[in-house]
mmCIF file of C-alpha atoms in Angstrom:
data_model
loop_
_atom_site.group_PDB
_atom_site.id
_atom_site.type_symbol
_atom_site.label_atom_id
_atom_site.label_comp_id
_atom_site.label_asym_id
_atom_site.label_seq_id
_atom_site.Cartn_x
_atom_site.Cartn_y
_atom_site.Cartn_z
ATOM 1 C CA UNK F 1 -43.301 28.470 37.707
ATOM 2 C CA UNK F 2 -43.158 28.510 33.917
ATOM 3 C CA UNK F 3 -43.051 31.846 32.124
ATOM 4 C CA UNK F 4 -46.367 33.356 31.079
ATOM 5 C CA UNK F 5 -45.438 32.995 27.395
ATOM 6 C CA UNK F 6 -44.851 29.250 27.714
ATOM 7 C CA UNK F 7 -47.946 27.044 27.602
ATOM 8 C CA UNK F 8 -46.906 23.402 27.904
ATOM 9 C CA UNK F 9 -48.753 20.683 26.035
ATOM 10 C CA UNK F 10 -47.759 18.148 28.649
ATOM 11 C CA UNK F 11 -46.126 18.031 32.091
ATOM 12 C CA UNK F 12 -43.795 15.194 33.088
ATOM 13 C CA UNK F 13 -42.997 14.672 36.782
ATOM 14 C CA UNK F 14 -40.553 12.194 38.289
ATOM 15 C CA UNK F 15 -37.064 10.845 37.817
ATOM 16 C CA UNK F 16 -34.671 12.868 35.665
ATOM 17 C CA UNK F 17 -30.963 12.629 36.307
ATOM 18 C CA UNK F 18 -27.633 11.962 34.635
ATOM 19 C CA UNK F 19 -27.054 8.464 33.282
ATOM 20 C CA UNK F 20 -23.433 7.354 33.105
ATOM 21 C CA UNK F 21 -23.140 4.446 30.708
ATOM 22 C CA UNK F 22 -19.837 2.665 30.291
ATOM 23 C CA UNK F 23 -19.764 0.329 27.312
ATOM 24 C CA UNK F 24 -16.899 -2.057 26.709
ATOM 25 C CA UNK F 25 -15.359 -1.839 23.232
ATOM 26 C CA UNK F 26 -14.548 -5.551 23.310
ATOM 27 C CA UNK F 27 -16.059 -8.539 25.093
ATOM 28 C CA UNK F 28 -16.117 -7.530 28.758
ATOM 29 C CA UNK F 29 -13.924 -9.494 31.141
ATOM 30 C CA UNK F 30 -15.001 -9.515 34.787
ATOM 31 C CA UNK F 31 -12.403 -8.343 37.271
ATOM 32 C CA UNK F 32 -10.380 -6.590 34.581
ATOM 33 C CA UNK F 33 -9.923 -3.020 33.380
ATOM 34 C CA UNK F 34 -11.820 -3.015 30.096
ATOM 35 C CA UNK F 35 -11.368 -0.431 27.333
ATOM 36 C CA UNK F 36 -14.570 1.327 26.377
ATOM 37 C CA UNK F 37 -16.544 4.543 26.136
ATOM 38 C CA UNK F 38 -18.288 6.468 28.920
ATOM 39 C CA UNK F 39 -21.259 8.705 28.072
ATOM 40 C CA UNK F 40 -23.224 11.124 30.255
ATOM 41 C CA UNK F 41 -26.755 12.016 29.233
ATOM 42 C CA UNK F 42 -30.104 12.842 30.767
ATOM 43 C CA UNK F 43 -31.846 9.673 31.874
ATOM 44 C CA UNK F 44 -34.555 8.577 34.239
ATOM 45 C CA UNK F 45 -38.060 7.599 33.169
ATOM 46 C CA UNK F 46 -39.446 11.138 33.325
ATOM 47 C CA UNK F 47 -36.295 12.543 31.716
ATOM 48 C CA UNK F 48 -36.467 10.116 28.804
ATOM 49 C CA UNK F 49 -40.187 10.613 28.226
ATOM 50 C CA UNK F 50 -39.788 14.392 28.276
ATOM 51 C CA UNK F 51 -36.891 14.329 25.803
ATOM 52 C CA UNK F 52 -38.799 12.065 23.412
ATOM 53 C CA UNK F 53 -41.850 14.312 23.485
ATOM 54 C CA UNK F 54 -39.673 17.373 22.858
ATOM 55 C CA UNK F 55 -38.118 15.624 19.846
ATOM 56 C CA UNK F 56 -41.658 15.100 18.578
ATOM 57 C CA UNK F 57 -42.225 18.874 18.734
ATOM 58 C CA UNK F 58 -44.392 19.114 21.819
ATOM 59 C CA UNK F 59 -43.996 21.868 24.403
ATOM 60 C CA UNK F 60 -42.862 19.960 27.479
ATOM 61 C CA UNK F 61 -42.411 21.030 31.088
ATOM 62 C CA UNK F 62 -40.447 18.754 33.405
ATOM 63 C CA UNK F 63 -40.512 18.703 37.185
ATOM 64 C CA UNK F 64 -38.027 16.795 39.325
ATOM 65 C CA UNK F 65 -35.810 17.335 42.357
ATOM 66 C CA UNK F 66 -32.025 17.595 42.268
ATOM 67 C CA UNK F 67 -29.163 18.440 44.545
ATOM 68 C CA UNK F 68 -27.048 21.552 44.077
ATOM 69 C CA UNK F 69 -24.106 19.936 42.341
ATOM 70 C CA UNK F 70 -22.432 19.454 38.964
ATOM 71 C CA UNK F 71 -24.935 16.783 37.932
ATOM 72 C CA UNK F 72 -27.803 19.201 38.543
ATOM 73 C CA UNK F 73 -26.137 21.819 36.334
ATOM 74 C CA UNK F 74 -25.508 19.301 33.551
ATOM 75 C CA UNK F 75 -29.087 18.065 33.809
ATOM 76 C CA UNK F 76 -30.497 21.567 33.497
ATOM 77 C CA UNK F 77 -28.167 22.406 30.607
ATOM 78 C CA UNK F 78 -29.086 19.304 28.603
ATOM 79 C CA UNK F 79 -32.811 19.762 29.252
ATOM 80 C CA UNK F 80 -32.647 23.351 28.035
ATOM 81 C CA UNK F 81 -30.743 22.233 24.934
ATOM 82 C CA UNK F 82 -33.570 19.776 24.320
ATOM 83 C CA UNK F 83 -36.086 22.687 24.516
ATOM 84 C CA UNK F 84 -37.682 21.420 27.723
ATOM 85 C CA UNK F 85 -38.969 23.932 30.264
ATOM 86 C CA UNK F 86 -36.989 23.612 33.509
ATOM 87 C CA UNK F 87 -38.702 26.203 35.687
ATOM 88 C CA UNK F 88 -40.345 23.429 37.739
ATOM 89 C CA UNK F 89 -37.073 21.816 38.808
ATOM 90 C CA UNK F 90 -36.594 21.930 42.570
ATOM 91 C CA UNK F 91 -33.246 21.680 44.342
ATOM 92 C CA UNK F 92 -32.333 20.261 47.746
ATOM 93 C CA UNK F 93 -29.097 21.763 48.989
ATOM 94 C CA UNK F 94 -28.193 19.014 51.454
ATOM 95 C CA UNK F 95 -28.758 16.072 49.075
ATOM 96 C CA UNK F 96 -26.840 14.846 46.053
ATOM 97 C CA UNK F 97 -28.585 14.522 42.726
ATOM 98 C CA UNK F 98 -29.863 11.129 41.666
ATOM 99 C CA UNK F 99 -27.698 9.190 39.247
ATOM 100 C CA UNK F 100 -27.610 5.945 37.321
ATOM 101 C CA UNK F 101 -24.317 4.256 36.494
ATOM 102 C CA UNK F 102 -24.285 1.197 34.245
ATOM 103 C CA UNK F 103 -21.709 -1.100 32.693
ATOM 104 C CA UNK F 104 -22.660 -2.641 29.359
ATOM 105 C CA UNK F 105 -20.981 -5.325 27.316
ATOM 106 C CA UNK F 106 -19.984 -4.594 23.743
ATOM 107 C CA UNK F 107 -23.417 -5.714 22.471
ATOM 108 C CA UNK F 108 -25.233 -3.291 24.776
ATOM 109 C CA UNK F 109 -26.365 -5.911 27.280
ATOM 110 C CA UNK F 110 -26.385 -4.762 30.890
ATOM 111 C CA UNK F 111 -23.647 -6.237 33.078
ATOM 112 C CA UNK F 112 -24.255 -4.264 36.275
ATOM 113 C CA UNK F 113 -25.714 -0.950 37.402
ATOM 114 C CA UNK F 114 -26.033 1.271 40.452
ATOM 115 C CA UNK F 115 -29.140 3.444 40.822
ATOM 116 C CA UNK F 116 -28.731 6.184 43.435
ATOM 117 C CA UNK F 117 -32.285 7.559 43.581
ATOM 118 C CA UNK F 118 -32.880 8.419 47.233
ATOM 119 C CA UNK F 119 -33.433 12.131 46.614
ATOM 120 C CA UNK F 120 -36.725 11.485 44.803
ATOM 121 C CA UNK F 121 -38.306 10.528 48.116
ATOM 122 C CA UNK F 122 -37.769 14.178 49.109
ATOM 123 C CA UNK F 123 -39.923 15.596 46.294
ATOM 124 C CA UNK F 124 -42.081 18.200 48.091
ATOM 125 C CA UNK F 125 -45.757 17.269 48.261
ATOM 126 C CA UNK F 126 -46.816 20.882 48.677
ATOM 127 C CA UNK F 127 -45.407 21.751 45.240
ATOM 128 C CA UNK F 128 -48.133 19.737 43.505
ATOM 129 C CA UNK F 129 -50.840 22.333 44.131
ATOM 130 C CA UNK F 130 -48.549 25.072 42.776
ATOM 131 C CA UNK F 131 -47.770 22.988 39.700
ATOM 132 C CA UNK F 132 -51.438 22.548 38.883
ATOM 133 C CA UNK F 133 -51.638 26.301 38.373
ATOM 134 C CA UNK F 134 -49.526 25.816 35.230
ATOM 135 C CA UNK F 135 -52.431 24.044 33.586
ATOM 136 C CA UNK F 136 -55.587 26.186 33.666
ATOM 137 C CA UNK F 137 -57.280 23.853 31.157
ATOM 138 C CA UNK F 138 -57.380 20.025 30.920
ATOM 139 C CA UNK F 139 -53.996 18.601 29.955
ATOM 140 C CA UNK F 140 -51.914 15.476 30.345
ATOM 141 C CA UNK F 141 -49.740 14.977 33.410
ATOM 142 C CA UNK F 142 -47.255 12.102 33.298
ATOM 143 C CA UNK F 143 -45.860 10.860 36.603
ATOM 144 C CA UNK F 144 -43.409 8.040 37.184
ATOM 145 C CA UNK F 145 -43.175 5.934 40.303
ATOM 146 C CA UNK F 146 -39.821 7.350 41.317
ATOM 147 C CA UNK F 147 -42.137 9.745 43.150
ATOM 148 C CA UNK F 148 -43.119 8.733 46.701
ATOM 149 C CA UNK F 149 -46.702 7.532 47.332
ATOM 150 C CA UNK F 150 -47.633 10.802 49.064
ATOM 151 C CA UNK F 151 -46.838 12.807 45.916
ATOM 152 C CA UNK F 152 -48.673 10.382 43.643
ATOM 153 C CA UNK F 153 -51.689 10.543 45.952
ATOM 154 C CA UNK F 154 -51.642 14.343 45.887
ATOM 155 C CA UNK F 155 -51.498 14.290 42.085
ATOM 156 C CA UNK F 156 -54.505 11.986 42.013
ATOM 157 C CA UNK F 157 -56.382 14.161 44.496
ATOM 158 C CA UNK F 158 -55.582 17.405 42.658
ATOM 159 C CA UNK F 159 -55.820 16.314 39.028
ATOM 160 C CA UNK F 160 -59.336 17.753 38.513
ATOM 161 C CA UNK F 161 -59.970 17.615 34.750
ATOM 162 C CA UNK F 162 -56.421 16.681 33.846
ATOM 163 C CA UNK F 163 -55.515 13.275 32.486
ATOM 164 C CA UNK F 164 -53.203 11.410 34.864
ATOM 165 C CA UNK F 165 -50.721 9.096 33.158
ATOM 166 C CA UNK F 166 -48.543 6.881 35.357
ATOM 167 C CA UNK F 167 -45.412 5.048 34.260
ATOM 168 C CA UNK F 168 -44.171 2.319 36.572
ATOM 169 C CA UNK F 169 -40.396 2.488 37.012
ATOM 170 C CA UNK F 170 -39.564 -0.949 38.380
ATOM 171 C CA UNK F 171 -41.025 -3.858 40.269
ATOM 172 C CA UNK F 172 -40.044 -2.548 43.709
ATOM 173 C CA UNK F 173 -41.460 0.902 42.936
ATOM 174 C CA UNK F 174 -44.605 -0.173 41.088
ATOM 175 C CA UNK F 175 -46.492 -0.598 44.376
ATOM 176 C CA UNK F 176 -46.204 3.139 45.002
ATOM 177 C CA UNK F 177 -49.135 3.573 42.609
ATOM 178 C CA UNK F 178 -51.353 0.909 44.185
ATOM 179 C CA UNK F 179 -53.366 3.383 46.265
ATOM 180 C CA UNK F 180 -54.301 5.515 43.229
ATOM 181 C CA UNK F 181 -55.201 2.836 40.675
ATOM 182 C CA UNK F 182 -58.777 4.092 40.394
ATOM 183 C CA UNK F 183 -57.486 7.594 39.560
ATOM 184 C CA UNK F 184 -55.114 6.543 36.772
ATOM 185 C CA UNK F 185 -56.364 7.409 33.302
ATOM 186 C CA UNK F 186 -53.509 5.646 31.493
ATOM 187 C CA UNK F 187 -50.994 3.199 32.978
ATOM 188 C CA UNK F 188 -47.714 2.092 31.406
ATOM 189 C CA UNK F 189 -45.927 -0.909 32.926
ATOM 190 C CA UNK F 190 -44.199 -4.135 32.039
ATOM 191 C CA UNK F 191 -45.625 -7.534 32.860
ATOM 192 C CA UNK F 192 -43.702 -7.923 36.127
ATOM 193 C CA UNK F 193 -44.851 -4.494 37.339
ATOM 194 C CA UNK F 194 -48.444 -5.255 36.301
ATOM 195 C CA UNK F 195 -48.343 -8.508 38.272
ATOM 196 C CA UNK F 196 -47.248 -6.603 41.379
ATOM 197 C CA UNK F 197 -49.977 -3.979 40.991
ATOM 198 C CA UNK F 198 -52.607 -6.652 40.357
ATOM 199 C CA UNK F 199 -51.218 -8.994 43.020
ATOM 200 C CA UNK F 200 -51.470 -11.816 40.487
ATOM 201 C CA UNK F 201 -48.375 -13.787 39.523
ATOM 202 C CA UNK F 202 -49.785 -17.023 38.086
ATOM 203 C CA UNK F 203 -52.492 -15.948 35.622
ATOM 204 C CA UNK F 204 -50.630 -13.301 33.598
ATOM 205 C CA UNK F 205 -53.210 -13.115 30.762
ATOM 206 C CA UNK F 206 -55.735 -11.931 33.367
ATOM 207 C CA UNK F 207 -53.679 -8.850 34.329
ATOM 208 C CA UNK F 208 -55.530 -6.359 32.070
ATOM 209 C CA UNK F 209 -58.925 -7.467 33.397
ATOM 210 C CA UNK F 210 -57.738 -7.305 37.014
ATOM 211 C CA UNK F 211 -56.339 -3.803 36.562
ATOM 212 C CA UNK F 212 -59.506 -2.706 34.768
ATOM 213 C CA UNK F 213 -61.547 -4.016 37.704
ATOM 214 C CA UNK F 214 -59.233 -2.047 40.036
ATOM 215 C CA UNK F 215 -60.275 1.125 38.234
ATOM 216 C CA UNK F 216 -57.397 1.762 35.806
ATOM 217 C CA UNK F 217 -59.226 3.297 32.861
ATOM 218 C CA UNK F 218 -56.704 2.335 30.191
ATOM 219 C CA UNK F 219 -53.282 0.792 30.148
ATOM 220 C CA UNK F 220 -50.441 -0.794 28.241
ATOM 221 C CA UNK F 221 -48.449 -3.785 29.485
ATOM 222 C CA UNK F 222 -45.196 -4.399 27.632
ATOM 223 C CA UNK F 223 -43.933 -7.969 27.366
ATOM 224 C CA UNK F 224 -40.536 -7.713 25.686
ATOM 225 C CA UNK F 225 -40.259 -9.938 22.618
ATOM 226 C CA UNK F 226 -43.892 -10.955 23.110
ATOM 227 C CA UNK F 227 -45.127 -7.446 22.282
ATOM 228 C CA UNK F 228 -47.786 -5.752 24.390
ATOM 229 C CA UNK F 229 -51.332 -5.956 25.619
ATOM 230 C CA UNK F 230 -53.556 -2.935 26.164
ATOM 231 C CA UNK F 231 -57.057 -2.025 27.248
ATOM 232 C CA UNK F 232 -59.481 0.895 27.211
ATOM 233 C CA UNK F 233 -63.217 1.178 27.861
ATOM 234 C CA UNK F 234 -63.615 -2.554 28.371
ATOM 235 C CA UNK F 235 -61.854 -3.448 25.113
ATOM 236 C CA UNK F 236 -58.440 -5.094 24.922
ATOM 237 C CA UNK F 237 -55.785 -5.517 22.259
ATOM 238 C CA UNK F 238 -52.554 -7.422 21.713
ATOM 239 C CA UNK F 239 -49.759 -6.273 19.451
ATOM 240 C CA UNK F 240 -46.764 -8.433 18.497
ATOM 241 C CA UNK F 241 -43.260 -7.016 18.621
ATOM 242 C CA UNK F 242 -41.533 -6.513 15.264
ATOM 243 C CA UNK F 243 -38.172 -8.233 14.760
ATOM 244 C CA UNK F 244 -35.351 -5.754 15.345
ATOM 245 C CA UNK F 245 -31.602 -5.951 15.803
ATOM 246 C CA UNK F 246 -31.163 -4.764 19.380
ATOM 247 C CA UNK F 247 -28.266 -2.453 20.183
ATOM 248 C CA UNK F 248 -29.515 -1.424 23.627
ATOM 249 C CA UNK F 249 -32.754 -1.923 25.539
ATOM 250 C CA UNK F 250 -32.136 1.125 27.751
ATOM 251 C CA UNK F 251 -35.023 3.570 27.347
ATOM 252 C CA UNK F 252 -37.171 1.481 24.991
ATOM 253 C CA UNK F 253 -40.155 1.458 27.348
ATOM 254 C CA UNK F 254 -39.884 5.206 27.905
ATOM 255 C CA UNK F 255 -39.778 5.857 24.164
ATOM 256 C CA UNK F 256 -42.843 3.652 23.714
ATOM 257 C CA UNK F 257 -44.650 5.670 26.375
ATOM 258 C CA UNK F 258 -43.742 9.002 24.775
ATOM 259 C CA UNK F 259 -44.758 7.880 21.289
ATOM 260 C CA UNK F 260 -48.146 6.626 22.484
ATOM 261 C CA UNK F 261 -48.694 9.970 24.232
ATOM 262 C CA UNK F 262 -47.599 11.764 21.057
ATOM 263 C CA UNK F 263 -50.279 9.909 19.096
ATOM 264 C CA UNK F 264 -52.950 10.625 21.703
ATOM 265 C CA UNK F 265 -52.043 14.332 21.664
ATOM 266 C CA UNK F 266 -52.654 14.168 17.912
ATOM 267 C CA UNK F 267 -56.117 12.681 18.682
ATOM 268 C CA UNK F 268 -55.153 9.333 17.148
ATOM 269 C CA UNK F 269 -57.498 6.537 18.337
ATOM 270 C CA UNK F 270 -56.057 4.525 21.221
ATOM 271 C CA UNK F 271 -55.752 1.280 19.239
ATOM 272 C CA UNK F 272 -53.756 3.040 16.509
ATOM 273 C CA UNK F 273 -51.621 4.822 19.117
ATOM 274 C CA UNK F 274 -50.261 1.416 20.131
ATOM 275 C CA UNK F 275 -48.501 1.179 16.760
ATOM 276 C CA UNK F 276 -46.867 4.559 17.373
ATOM 277 C CA UNK F 277 -45.552 3.245 20.675
ATOM 278 C CA UNK F 278 -44.209 0.037 19.196
ATOM 279 C CA UNK F 279 -42.521 1.967 16.391
ATOM 280 C CA UNK F 280 -40.852 4.259 18.925
ATOM 281 C CA UNK F 281 -39.670 1.319 21.020
ATOM 282 C CA UNK F 282 -38.180 -0.292 17.910
ATOM 283 C CA UNK F 283 -36.238 2.872 17.105
ATOM 284 C CA UNK F 284 -34.892 2.929 20.651
ATOM 285 C CA UNK F 285 -33.898 -0.751 20.607
ATOM 286 C CA UNK F 286 -31.977 -0.226 17.366
ATOM 287 C CA UNK F 287 -30.136 2.767 18.822
ATOM 288 C CA UNK F 288 -27.340 3.004 21.364
ATOM 289 C CA UNK F 289 -29.127 6.008 22.879
ATOM 290 C CA UNK F 290 -32.040 5.693 25.302
ATOM 291 C CA UNK F 291 -33.688 8.505 23.326
ATOM 292 C CA UNK F 292 -32.835 7.853 19.666
ATOM 293 C CA UNK F 293 -31.070 10.713 17.928
ATOM 294 C CA UNK F 294 -33.108 10.075 14.786
ATOM 295 C CA UNK F 295 -36.484 10.283 16.530
ATOM 296 C CA UNK F 296 -38.791 12.847 14.946
ATOM 297 C CA UNK F 297 -42.327 12.893 13.558
ATOM 298 C CA UNK F 298 -41.323 11.989 9.993
ATOM 299 C CA UNK F 299 -39.158 9.022 11.013
ATOM 300 C CA UNK F 300 -41.770 7.766 13.470
ATOM 301 C CA UNK F 301 -44.538 7.943 10.855
ATOM 302 C CA UNK F 302 -42.355 6.004 8.403
ATOM 303 C CA UNK F 303 -41.722 3.253 10.964
ATOM 304 C CA UNK F 304 -45.387 2.667 11.745
ATOM 305 C CA UNK F 305 -45.881 0.890 8.410
ATOM 306 C CA UNK F 306 -43.505 -1.856 9.556
ATOM 307 C CA UNK F 307 -45.339 -2.591 12.795
ATOM 308 C CA UNK F 308 -47.346 -5.861 12.787
ATOM 309 C CA UNK F 309 -50.996 -5.378 13.676
ATOM 310 C CA UNK F 310 -53.008 -7.322 16.218
#
């Protein structure tokens, strides 16, 4: 568990692994050996959210499961360098750590990727009760849907007075949260993931109302260039996306999530927190890093002024 002197502001649970991103230095040619640059950094939805929150000066604890290999050591090292508590990382000796390997064209567009995430299905359900002991008072717990349904259900069952935030990872994994919709205090997803959770693919404008009726107390649905829609307490909002020159879309949704949570931790009203999220996503889109190097409270506050309002 975390040390007695460390009291986290927020706990993030889910996918955190090493991303290997190969970017071509010239227009990529299929079937050829292309010159470029390979980077290795912490990735995964939970990993990105945790790193963003740490950059925004919050005390963050991260829980995930790794193998006992070089990737696990690099993951732990980079998380510690980011000032993230790693005492809730579990290891599985007979499994390899999760990894994400992507090839990008010179403009940052994704050409192909391999996501090796099988180990997350081995996250131990019985650890959830132990983890709750870290938070003796109400706090925010962020879980992504890399976690298996059994773990998400245990989080929902054990959350007590904690706020449960869920971030959908992908369309195929969004359904893992279907059984706990009525226990989710704040949901982050894109439009495709929302359609899967709502089981509604034709009437997309109705997604917030359907998810509200399913019990999701508040949520944000990102829609790419079309901005986002959000709801809380029966009210809904739409926010357009600002025009930005995109260098890479990797991590933009995770940065949006972290920046909304940052605002809510500051007790900013939910509607205003949406602007924080959009500003964070813009910073990520304009950066080659999933978690922008320049992200901090001062830069984020300066960017909010450029965000169009609903």
